[in-house]
Coordinates of C-alpha atoms and ligand atoms in Angstrom, one line a residue:
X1 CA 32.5 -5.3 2.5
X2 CA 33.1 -4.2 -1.3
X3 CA 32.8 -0.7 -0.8
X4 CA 34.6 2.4 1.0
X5 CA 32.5 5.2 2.2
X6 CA 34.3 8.9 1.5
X7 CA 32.7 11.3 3.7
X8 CA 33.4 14.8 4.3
X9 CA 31.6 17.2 7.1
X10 CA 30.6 20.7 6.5
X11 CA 30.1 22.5 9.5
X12 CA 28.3 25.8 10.6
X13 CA 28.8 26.9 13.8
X14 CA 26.9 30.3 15.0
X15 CA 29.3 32.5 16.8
X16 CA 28.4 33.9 20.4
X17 CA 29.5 37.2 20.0
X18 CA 27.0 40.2 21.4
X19 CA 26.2 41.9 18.0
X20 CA 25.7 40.6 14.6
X21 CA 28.4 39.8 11.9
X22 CA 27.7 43.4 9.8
X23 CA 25.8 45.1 11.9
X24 CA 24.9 46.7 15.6
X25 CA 21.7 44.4 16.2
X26 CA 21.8 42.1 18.9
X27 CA 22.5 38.3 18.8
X28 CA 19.1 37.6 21.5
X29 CA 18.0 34.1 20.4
X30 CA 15.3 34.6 23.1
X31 CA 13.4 38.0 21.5
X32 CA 10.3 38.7 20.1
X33 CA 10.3 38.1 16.4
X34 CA 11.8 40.8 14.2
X35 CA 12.9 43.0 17.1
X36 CA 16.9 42.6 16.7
X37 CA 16.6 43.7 13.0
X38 CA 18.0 47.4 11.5
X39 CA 18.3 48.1 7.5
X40 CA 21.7 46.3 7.1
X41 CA 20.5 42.8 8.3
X42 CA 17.2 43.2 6.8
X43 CA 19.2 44.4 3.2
X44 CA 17.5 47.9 2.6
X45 CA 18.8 49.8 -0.1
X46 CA 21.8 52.0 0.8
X47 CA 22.6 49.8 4.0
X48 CA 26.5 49.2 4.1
X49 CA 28.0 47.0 6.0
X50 CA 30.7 46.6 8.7
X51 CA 32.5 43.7 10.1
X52 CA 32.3 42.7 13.4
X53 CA 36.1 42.6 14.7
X54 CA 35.2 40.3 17.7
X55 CA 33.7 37.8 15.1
X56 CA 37.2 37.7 13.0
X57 CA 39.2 37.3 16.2
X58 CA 37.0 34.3 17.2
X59 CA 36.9 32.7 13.6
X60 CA 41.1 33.2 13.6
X61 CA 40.9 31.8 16.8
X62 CA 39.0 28.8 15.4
X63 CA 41.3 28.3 12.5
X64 CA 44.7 28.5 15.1
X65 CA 43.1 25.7 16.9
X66 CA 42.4 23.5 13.6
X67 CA 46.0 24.2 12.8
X68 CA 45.2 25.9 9.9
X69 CA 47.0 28.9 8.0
X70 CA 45.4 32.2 8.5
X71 CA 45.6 34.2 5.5
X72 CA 46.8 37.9 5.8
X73 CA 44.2 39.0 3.6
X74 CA 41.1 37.3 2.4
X75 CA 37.7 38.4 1.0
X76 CA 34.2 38.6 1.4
X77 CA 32.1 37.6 -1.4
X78 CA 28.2 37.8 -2.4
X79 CA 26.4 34.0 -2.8
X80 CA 23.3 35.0 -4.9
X81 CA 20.4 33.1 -4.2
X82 CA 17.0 34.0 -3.9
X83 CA 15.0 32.8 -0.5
X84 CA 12.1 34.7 1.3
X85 CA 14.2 34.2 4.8
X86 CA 17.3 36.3 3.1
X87 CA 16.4 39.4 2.5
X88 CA 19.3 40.6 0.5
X89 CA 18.9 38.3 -1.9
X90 CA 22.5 37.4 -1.3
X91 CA 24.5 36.1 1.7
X92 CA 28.0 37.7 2.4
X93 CA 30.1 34.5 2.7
X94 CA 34.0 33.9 1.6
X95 CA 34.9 31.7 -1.8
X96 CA 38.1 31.4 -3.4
X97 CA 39.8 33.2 -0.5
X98 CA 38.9 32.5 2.7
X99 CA 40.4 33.5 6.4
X100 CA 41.8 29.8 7.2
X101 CA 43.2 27.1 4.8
X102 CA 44.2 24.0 5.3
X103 CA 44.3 22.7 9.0
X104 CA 43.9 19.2 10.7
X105 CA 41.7 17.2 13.7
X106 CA 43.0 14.3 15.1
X107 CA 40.1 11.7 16.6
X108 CA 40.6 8.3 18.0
X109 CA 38.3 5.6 17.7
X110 CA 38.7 1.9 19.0
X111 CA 42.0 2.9 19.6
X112 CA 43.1 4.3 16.2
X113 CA 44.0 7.8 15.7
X114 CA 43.3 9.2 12.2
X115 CA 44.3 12.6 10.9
X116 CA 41.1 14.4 9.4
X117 CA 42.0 17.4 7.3
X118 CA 40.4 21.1 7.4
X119 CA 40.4 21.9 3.8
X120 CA 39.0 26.0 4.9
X121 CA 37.4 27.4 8.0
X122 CA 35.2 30.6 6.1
X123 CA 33.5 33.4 7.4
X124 CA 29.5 34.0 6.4
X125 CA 26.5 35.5 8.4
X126 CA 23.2 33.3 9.4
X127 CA 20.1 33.7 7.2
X128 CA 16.5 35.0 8.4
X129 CA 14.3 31.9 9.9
X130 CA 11.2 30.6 8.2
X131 CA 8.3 29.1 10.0
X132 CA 6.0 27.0 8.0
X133 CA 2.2 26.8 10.0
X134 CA 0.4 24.3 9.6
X135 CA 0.3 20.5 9.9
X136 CA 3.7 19.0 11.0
X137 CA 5.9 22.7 10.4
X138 CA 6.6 21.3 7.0
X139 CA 6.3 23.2 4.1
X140 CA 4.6 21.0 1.9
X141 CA 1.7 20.5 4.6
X142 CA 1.7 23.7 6.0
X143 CA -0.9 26.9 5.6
X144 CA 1.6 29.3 5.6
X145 CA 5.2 30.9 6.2
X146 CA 6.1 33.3 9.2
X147 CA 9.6 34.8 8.8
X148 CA 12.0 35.9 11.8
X149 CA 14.8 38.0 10.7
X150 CA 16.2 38.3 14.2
X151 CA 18.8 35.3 13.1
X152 CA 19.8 37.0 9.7
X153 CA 23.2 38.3 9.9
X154 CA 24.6 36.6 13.0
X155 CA 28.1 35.7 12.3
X156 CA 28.1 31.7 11.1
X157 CA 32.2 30.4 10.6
X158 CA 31.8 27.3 8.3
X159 CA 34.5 24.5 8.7
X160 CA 34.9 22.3 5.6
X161 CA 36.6 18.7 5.8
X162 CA 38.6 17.1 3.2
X163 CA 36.8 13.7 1.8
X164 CA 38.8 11.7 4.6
X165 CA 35.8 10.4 6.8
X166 CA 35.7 6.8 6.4
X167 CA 32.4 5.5 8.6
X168 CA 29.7 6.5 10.3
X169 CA 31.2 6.4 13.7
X170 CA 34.6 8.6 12.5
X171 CA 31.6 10.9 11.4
X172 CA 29.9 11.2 15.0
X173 CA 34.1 10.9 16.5
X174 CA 34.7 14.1 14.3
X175 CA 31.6 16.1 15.7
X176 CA 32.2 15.7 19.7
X177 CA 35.8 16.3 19.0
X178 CA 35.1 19.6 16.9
X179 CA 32.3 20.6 19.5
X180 CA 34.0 19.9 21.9
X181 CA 36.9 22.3 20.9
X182 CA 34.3 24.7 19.7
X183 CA 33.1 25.1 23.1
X184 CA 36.3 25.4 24.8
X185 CA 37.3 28.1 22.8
X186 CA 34.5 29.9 24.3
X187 CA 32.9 31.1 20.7
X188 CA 29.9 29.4 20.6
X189 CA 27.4 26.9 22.8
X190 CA 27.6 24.8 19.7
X191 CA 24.4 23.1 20.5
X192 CA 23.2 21.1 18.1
X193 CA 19.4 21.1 19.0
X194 CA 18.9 24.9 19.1
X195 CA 20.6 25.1 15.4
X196 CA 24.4 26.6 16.7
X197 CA 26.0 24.0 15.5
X198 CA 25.0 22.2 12.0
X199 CA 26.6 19.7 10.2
X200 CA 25.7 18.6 6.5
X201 CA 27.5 15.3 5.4
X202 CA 28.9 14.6 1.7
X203 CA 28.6 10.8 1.4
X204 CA 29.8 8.8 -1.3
X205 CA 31.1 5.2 -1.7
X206 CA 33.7 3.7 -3.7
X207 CA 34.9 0.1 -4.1
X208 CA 37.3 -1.0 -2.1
X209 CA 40.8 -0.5 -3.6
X210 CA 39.3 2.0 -6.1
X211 CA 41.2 5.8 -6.2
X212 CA 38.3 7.8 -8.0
X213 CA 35.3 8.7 -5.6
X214 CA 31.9 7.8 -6.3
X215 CA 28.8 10.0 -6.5
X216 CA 27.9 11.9 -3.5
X217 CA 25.2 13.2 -2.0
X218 CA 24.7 15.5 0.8
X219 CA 22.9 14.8 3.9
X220 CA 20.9 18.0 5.7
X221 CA 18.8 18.4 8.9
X222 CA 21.2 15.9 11.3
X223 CA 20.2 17.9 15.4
X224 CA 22.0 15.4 17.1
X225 CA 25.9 13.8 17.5
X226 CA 23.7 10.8 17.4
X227 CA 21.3 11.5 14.3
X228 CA 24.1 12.3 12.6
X229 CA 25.9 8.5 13.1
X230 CA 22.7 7.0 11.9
X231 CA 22.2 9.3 9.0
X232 CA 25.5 8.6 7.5
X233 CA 25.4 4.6 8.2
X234 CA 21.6 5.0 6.8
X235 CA 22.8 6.6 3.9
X236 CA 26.3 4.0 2.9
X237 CA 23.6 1.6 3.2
X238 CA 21.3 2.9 0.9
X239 CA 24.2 3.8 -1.5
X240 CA 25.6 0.3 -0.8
X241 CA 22.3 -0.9 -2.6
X242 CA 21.7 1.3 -5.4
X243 CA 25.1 0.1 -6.7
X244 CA 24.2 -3.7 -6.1
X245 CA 21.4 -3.1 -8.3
X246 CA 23.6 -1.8 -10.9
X247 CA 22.1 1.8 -10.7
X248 CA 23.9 5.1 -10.3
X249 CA 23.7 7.4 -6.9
X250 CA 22.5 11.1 -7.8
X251 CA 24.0 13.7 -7.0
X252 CA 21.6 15.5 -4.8
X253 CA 20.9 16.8 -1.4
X254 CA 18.9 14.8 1.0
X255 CA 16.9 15.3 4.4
X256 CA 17.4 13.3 7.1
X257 CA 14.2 12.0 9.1
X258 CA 14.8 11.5 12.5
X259 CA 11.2 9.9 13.0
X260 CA 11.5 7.3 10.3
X261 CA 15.0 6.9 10.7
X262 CA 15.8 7.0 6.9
X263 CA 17.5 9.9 4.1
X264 CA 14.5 11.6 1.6
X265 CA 15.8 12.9 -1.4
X266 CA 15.3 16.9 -1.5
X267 CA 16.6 18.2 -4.6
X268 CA 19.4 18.2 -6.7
X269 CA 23.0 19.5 -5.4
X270 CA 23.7 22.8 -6.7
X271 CA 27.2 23.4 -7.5
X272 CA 29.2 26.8 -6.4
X273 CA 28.9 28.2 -10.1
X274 CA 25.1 28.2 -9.5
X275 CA 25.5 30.8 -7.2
X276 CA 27.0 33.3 -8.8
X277 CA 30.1 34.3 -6.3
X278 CA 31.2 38.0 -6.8
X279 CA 33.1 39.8 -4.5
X280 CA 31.1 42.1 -2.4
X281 CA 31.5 45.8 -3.3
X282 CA 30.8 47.2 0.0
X283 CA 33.7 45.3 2.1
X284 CA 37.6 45.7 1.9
X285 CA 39.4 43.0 1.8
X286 CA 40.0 41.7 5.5
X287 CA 43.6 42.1 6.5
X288 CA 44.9 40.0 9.5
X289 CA 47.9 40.9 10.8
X290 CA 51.0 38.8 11.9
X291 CA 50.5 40.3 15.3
X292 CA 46.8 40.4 15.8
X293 CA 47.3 36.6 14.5
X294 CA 50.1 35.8 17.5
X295 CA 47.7 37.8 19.9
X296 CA 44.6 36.0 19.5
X297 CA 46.8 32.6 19.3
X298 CA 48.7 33.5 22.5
X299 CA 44.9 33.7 24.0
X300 CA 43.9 30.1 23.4
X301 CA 42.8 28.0 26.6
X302 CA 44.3 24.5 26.7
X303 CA 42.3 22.6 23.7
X304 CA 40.2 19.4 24.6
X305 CA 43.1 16.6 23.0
X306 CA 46.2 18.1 25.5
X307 CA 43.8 17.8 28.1
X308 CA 42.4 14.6 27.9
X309 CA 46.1 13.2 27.3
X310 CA 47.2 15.4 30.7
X311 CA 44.1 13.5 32.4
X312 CA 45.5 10.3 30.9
X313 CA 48.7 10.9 32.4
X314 CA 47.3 12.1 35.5
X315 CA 45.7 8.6 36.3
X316 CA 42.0 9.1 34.8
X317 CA 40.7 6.2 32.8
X318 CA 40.2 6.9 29.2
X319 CA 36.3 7.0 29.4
X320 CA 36.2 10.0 32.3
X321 CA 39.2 11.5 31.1
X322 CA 37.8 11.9 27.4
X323 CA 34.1 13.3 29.0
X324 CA 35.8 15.7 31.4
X325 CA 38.1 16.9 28.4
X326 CA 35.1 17.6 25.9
X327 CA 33.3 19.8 28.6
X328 CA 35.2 23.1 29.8
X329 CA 32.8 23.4 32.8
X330 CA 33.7 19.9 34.1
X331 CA 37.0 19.9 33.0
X332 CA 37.4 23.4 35.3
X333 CA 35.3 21.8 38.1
X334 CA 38.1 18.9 37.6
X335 CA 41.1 20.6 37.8
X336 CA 40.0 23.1 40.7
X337 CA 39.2 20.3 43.0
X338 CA 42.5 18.5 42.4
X339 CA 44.5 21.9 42.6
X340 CA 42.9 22.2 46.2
X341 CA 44.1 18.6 47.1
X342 CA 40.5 16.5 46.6
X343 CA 41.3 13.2 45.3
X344 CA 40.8 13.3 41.4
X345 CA 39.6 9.6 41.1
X346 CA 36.5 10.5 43.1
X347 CA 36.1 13.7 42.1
X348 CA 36.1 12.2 38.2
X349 CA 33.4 9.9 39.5
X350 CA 31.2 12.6 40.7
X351 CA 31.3 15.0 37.9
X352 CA 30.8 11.8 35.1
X353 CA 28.3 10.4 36.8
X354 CA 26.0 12.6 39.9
X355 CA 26.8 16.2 38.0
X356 CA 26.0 14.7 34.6
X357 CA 23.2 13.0 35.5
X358 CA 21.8 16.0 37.5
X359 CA 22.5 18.2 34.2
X360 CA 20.6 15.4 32.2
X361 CA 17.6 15.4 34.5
X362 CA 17.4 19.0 35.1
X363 CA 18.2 20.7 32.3
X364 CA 21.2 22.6 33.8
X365 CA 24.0 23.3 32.9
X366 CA 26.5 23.0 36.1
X367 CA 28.1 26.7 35.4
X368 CA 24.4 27.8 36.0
X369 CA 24.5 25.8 39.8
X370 CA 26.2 26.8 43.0
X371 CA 28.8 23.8 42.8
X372 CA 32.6 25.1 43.1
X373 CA 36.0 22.7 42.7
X374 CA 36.2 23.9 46.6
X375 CA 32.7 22.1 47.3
X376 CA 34.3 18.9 45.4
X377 CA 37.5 19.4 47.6
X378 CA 35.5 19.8 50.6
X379 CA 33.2 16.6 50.3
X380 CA 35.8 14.4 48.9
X381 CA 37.8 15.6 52.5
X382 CA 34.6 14.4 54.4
X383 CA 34.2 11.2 52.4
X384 CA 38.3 10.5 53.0
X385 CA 38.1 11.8 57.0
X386 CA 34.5 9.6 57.0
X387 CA 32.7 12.2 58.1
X388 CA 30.3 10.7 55.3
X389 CA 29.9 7.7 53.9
X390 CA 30.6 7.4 50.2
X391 CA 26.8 6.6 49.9
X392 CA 25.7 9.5 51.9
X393 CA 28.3 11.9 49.6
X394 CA 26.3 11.1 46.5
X395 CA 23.1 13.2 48.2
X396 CA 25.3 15.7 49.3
X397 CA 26.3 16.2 46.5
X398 CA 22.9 16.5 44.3
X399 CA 22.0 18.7 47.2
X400 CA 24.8 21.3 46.5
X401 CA 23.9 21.4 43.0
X402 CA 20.0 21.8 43.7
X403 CA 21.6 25.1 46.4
X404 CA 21.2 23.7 49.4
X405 CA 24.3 24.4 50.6
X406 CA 28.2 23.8 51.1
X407 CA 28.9 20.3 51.5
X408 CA 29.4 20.5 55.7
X409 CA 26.0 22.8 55.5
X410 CA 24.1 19.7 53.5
X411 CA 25.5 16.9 55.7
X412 CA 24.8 18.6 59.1
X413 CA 20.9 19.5 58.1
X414 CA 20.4 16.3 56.4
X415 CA 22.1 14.6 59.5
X416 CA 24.7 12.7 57.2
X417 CA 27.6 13.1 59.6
X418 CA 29.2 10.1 60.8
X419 CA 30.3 9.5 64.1
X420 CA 34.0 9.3 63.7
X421 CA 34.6 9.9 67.2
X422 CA 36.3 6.7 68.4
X423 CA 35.5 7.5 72.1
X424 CA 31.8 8.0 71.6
X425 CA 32.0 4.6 69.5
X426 CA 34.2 3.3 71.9
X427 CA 31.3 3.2 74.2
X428 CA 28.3 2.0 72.0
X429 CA 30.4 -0.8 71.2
X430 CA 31.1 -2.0 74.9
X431 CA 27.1 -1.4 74.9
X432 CA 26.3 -3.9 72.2
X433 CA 29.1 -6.3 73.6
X434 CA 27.7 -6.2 77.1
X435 CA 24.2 -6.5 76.0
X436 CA 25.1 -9.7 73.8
X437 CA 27.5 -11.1 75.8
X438 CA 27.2 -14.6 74.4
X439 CA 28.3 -13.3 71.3
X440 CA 30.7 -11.6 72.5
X441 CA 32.6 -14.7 74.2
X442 CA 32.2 -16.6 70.7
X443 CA 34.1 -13.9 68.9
X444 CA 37.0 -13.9 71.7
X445 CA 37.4 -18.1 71.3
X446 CA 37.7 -17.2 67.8
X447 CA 34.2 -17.9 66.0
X448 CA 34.0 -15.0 63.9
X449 CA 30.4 -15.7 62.7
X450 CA 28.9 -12.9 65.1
X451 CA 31.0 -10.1 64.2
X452 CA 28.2 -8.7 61.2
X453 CA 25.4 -9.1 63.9
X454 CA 27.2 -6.7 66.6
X455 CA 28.3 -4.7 63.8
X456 CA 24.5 -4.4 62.6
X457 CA 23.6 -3.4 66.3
X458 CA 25.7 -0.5 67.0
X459 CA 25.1 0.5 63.4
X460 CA 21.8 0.6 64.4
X461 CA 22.5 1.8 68.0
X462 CA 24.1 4.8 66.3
X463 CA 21.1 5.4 62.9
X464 CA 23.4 4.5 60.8
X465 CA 26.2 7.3 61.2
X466 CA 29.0 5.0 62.4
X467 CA 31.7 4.0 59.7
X468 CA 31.1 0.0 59.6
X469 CA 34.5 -1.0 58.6
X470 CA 35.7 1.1 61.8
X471 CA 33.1 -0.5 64.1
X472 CA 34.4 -3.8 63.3
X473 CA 38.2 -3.2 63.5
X474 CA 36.9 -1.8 67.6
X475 CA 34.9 -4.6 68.0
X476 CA 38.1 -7.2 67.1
X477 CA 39.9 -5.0 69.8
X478 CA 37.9 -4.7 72.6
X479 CA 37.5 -9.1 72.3
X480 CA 40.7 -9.4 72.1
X481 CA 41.4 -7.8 75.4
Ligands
ZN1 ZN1 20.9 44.7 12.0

């Protein structure tokens, strides 16, 4: 390798909250074009606007958790640019003084923990959404443009890395582990394929040993964790070769295409001074508090890295521990079941691999499904007391989620209960051994060889609800008698 990628993430992440950022209009993602709109988010003249207090607690809230300093004062500034899905002409963002400076993320990968810095975490609002008809929803192919201002003016917190990114996978390790922490905040579904969580990549490369970076160019249009990994190793490549041939990178932005899996260049980077910055007239300057700053930190939830090391040290293996930690609803599911006594290895392996696969497969998220930690207490007590087997648990389980039921409600009307009454197996046993007595007298002169065969009988004397480890430990008994 004779070259050191330098990669830095910007990262907008839409905000959650009930109204917009300046204004009273819903945030309804699911509403009929243009009917969450007023004269502030569609910039009429006169319109003033006023900041959303919910959205600065959240975006402080962000910042605490990136270990960043909040300021006690920053300011909102105008970003002129013109575009037909921004009204105003101008987005209210933050420049030279934002609400959060200089925090960190810690991520491991293959075992090694790097430090990524947070150079600012900024507050902005979303623009309007463009819809291009036509062949392929492209511009360049298409017959027209629809716009959508129901999206302009939701509150959007962008989160800036320093230049510390050093490969593709760090790239995709630094978006789970922000999402993740994203979402346990509460502040946002940070979904990457409905657009509330976006990343744009600054890639450049530099040979190795070399101090001064290279030329970078920005990569746009990454929807998922995975897109994002290729995009970046797609992009060193190409880099890696337009400096083998002796030619220059440009400085430009380019757009990811997920169908041919490769970087097209878009148009050349703008830099900040394009834009114009001013401070916006109609705003104060936004004053947080030492107080308000303590309150909001004092109401952060355990974050997704203390957890997954609690896990760790609770006796989960790396791989569940690190799922269960990046997902709040699993992580709660987790900790619920083991607070009520359910054995956490088990429970682990349900919620990685049954619950996420039902998610998967449905389309469900598990908050939206009947299953509670005291369902996951309460099977994992049958499965232990073998009142079901550990295969039979598995169905329960999906059964639960799909709202059949509590656990004992599944396994009765699916007929899933063992027979764990030793007296009532007691008996089918000296059936099978009296109806095979042959076999029988072999296993008391110690020929072991039959012992599957009569276990197989009284399984299938009792359809299957007998515990087979339990048959054979009655059937050693009774021959030995
Ligand atoms: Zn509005």
């Amino acid at each position: 390798v004779k070259y050191e990628p330098v990669i830095g993430i910007e990262t907008h992440v839409e905000l959650a909250t009930a109204s917009k950022m300046f204004c009273g209009c819903a945030v309804d993602f699911g509403a009929a074009p243009n009917t969450r709109v007023c004269p502030v988010c569609l910039g009429l003249p006169g319109a003033m606007p006023v900041p959303n207090e919910r959205a600065i607690e959240w975006i402080v809230k962000i910042g605490l958790a990136l270990d960043c300093d909040i300021a006690e004062t920053s300011v909102f500034h105008r970003k002129n640019y013109f575009y037909p899905d921004l009204p105003k002409n101008y987005q209210i963002s933050q420049y030279d003084l934002p609400v959060c400076v200089g925090g960190r993320l810690a991520l491991t990968v293959d075992g090694v923990t790097t430090e990524i810095g947070i150079t600012r975490v900024h507050m902005e609002e979303d623009t309007g959404k463009s819809l291009h008809t036509g062949e392929g929803g492209r511009i360049a192919a298409g017959s027209g443009t629809l716009l959508d201002f129901n999206r302009s003016g939701v509150p959007l917190v962008e989160i800036v890395t320093e230049p510390d990114i050093r490969s593709a996978a760090q790239a995709r390790a630094y978006a789970t582990e922000l999402q993740g922490l994203i979402r346990s905040l509460g502040v946002s579904d940070a979904k990457l394929e409905e657009g509330s969580m976006r990343f744009d990549a600054n890639i450049s490369l530099r040979p190795l040993g070399e101090p001064e970076f290279g030329t970078r160019t920005e990569i746009k249009n990454m929807n998922s964790l995975r897109s994002l990994e290729q995009a970046a190793a797609y992009e060193i490549e190409r880099q890696a070769k337009v400096l083998d041939a002796g030619e220059a990178v440009i400085l430009e932005t380019r757009h990811w295409d997920e169908e041919d899996g490769r970087t097209n260049s878009m148009r050349t980077k703008e830099e900040s001074s394009d834009y114009r910055y001013f401070p916006e007239p109609d705003l104060v300057p936004l004053q947080v508090t030492p107080q308000w700053r303590e309150d909001i930190r004092a109401s952060i939830p355990e974050l997704p890295q203390a957890r997954r090391s609690r896990l760790v040290a609770g006796g989960l293996d790396l791989d569940a521990a690190t799922q269960l930690a990046a997902d709040a609803n699993l992580a709660g599911l987790f900790d619920g079941a083991e607070a009520a006594g359910a054995d956490s290895r088990q429970v682990a392996i349900w919620l990685t691999g049954e619950v996420v696969a039902f998610e998967r497969r449905t389309g469900v998220p598990v908050a939206d499904t009947p299953l509670t930690s005291g369902h996951l207490a309460e099977l994992a007590a049958m499965v232990a007391a073998n009142t079901v087997s550990a295969t039979a648990a598995k169905d329960v389980l999906k059964a639960v989620l799909e709202g059949e039921g509590t656990p004992a409600e599944v396994a009765a009307a699916r007929d899933l209960v063992q027979v764990t009454d030793d007296s009532a197996l007691r008996e089918e046993v000296a059936a099978v051994l009296a109806a095979h007595a042959d076999a029988a007298a072999k296993i008391a002169a110690g020929d072991t060889k039959p012992v599957g065969f009569l276990v197989g009988q009284v399984m299938k004397a009792t359809a299957g609800k007998a515990d087979p480890r339990r048959v054979s430990e009655l059937i050693a008994e009774v021959t030995a008698d």
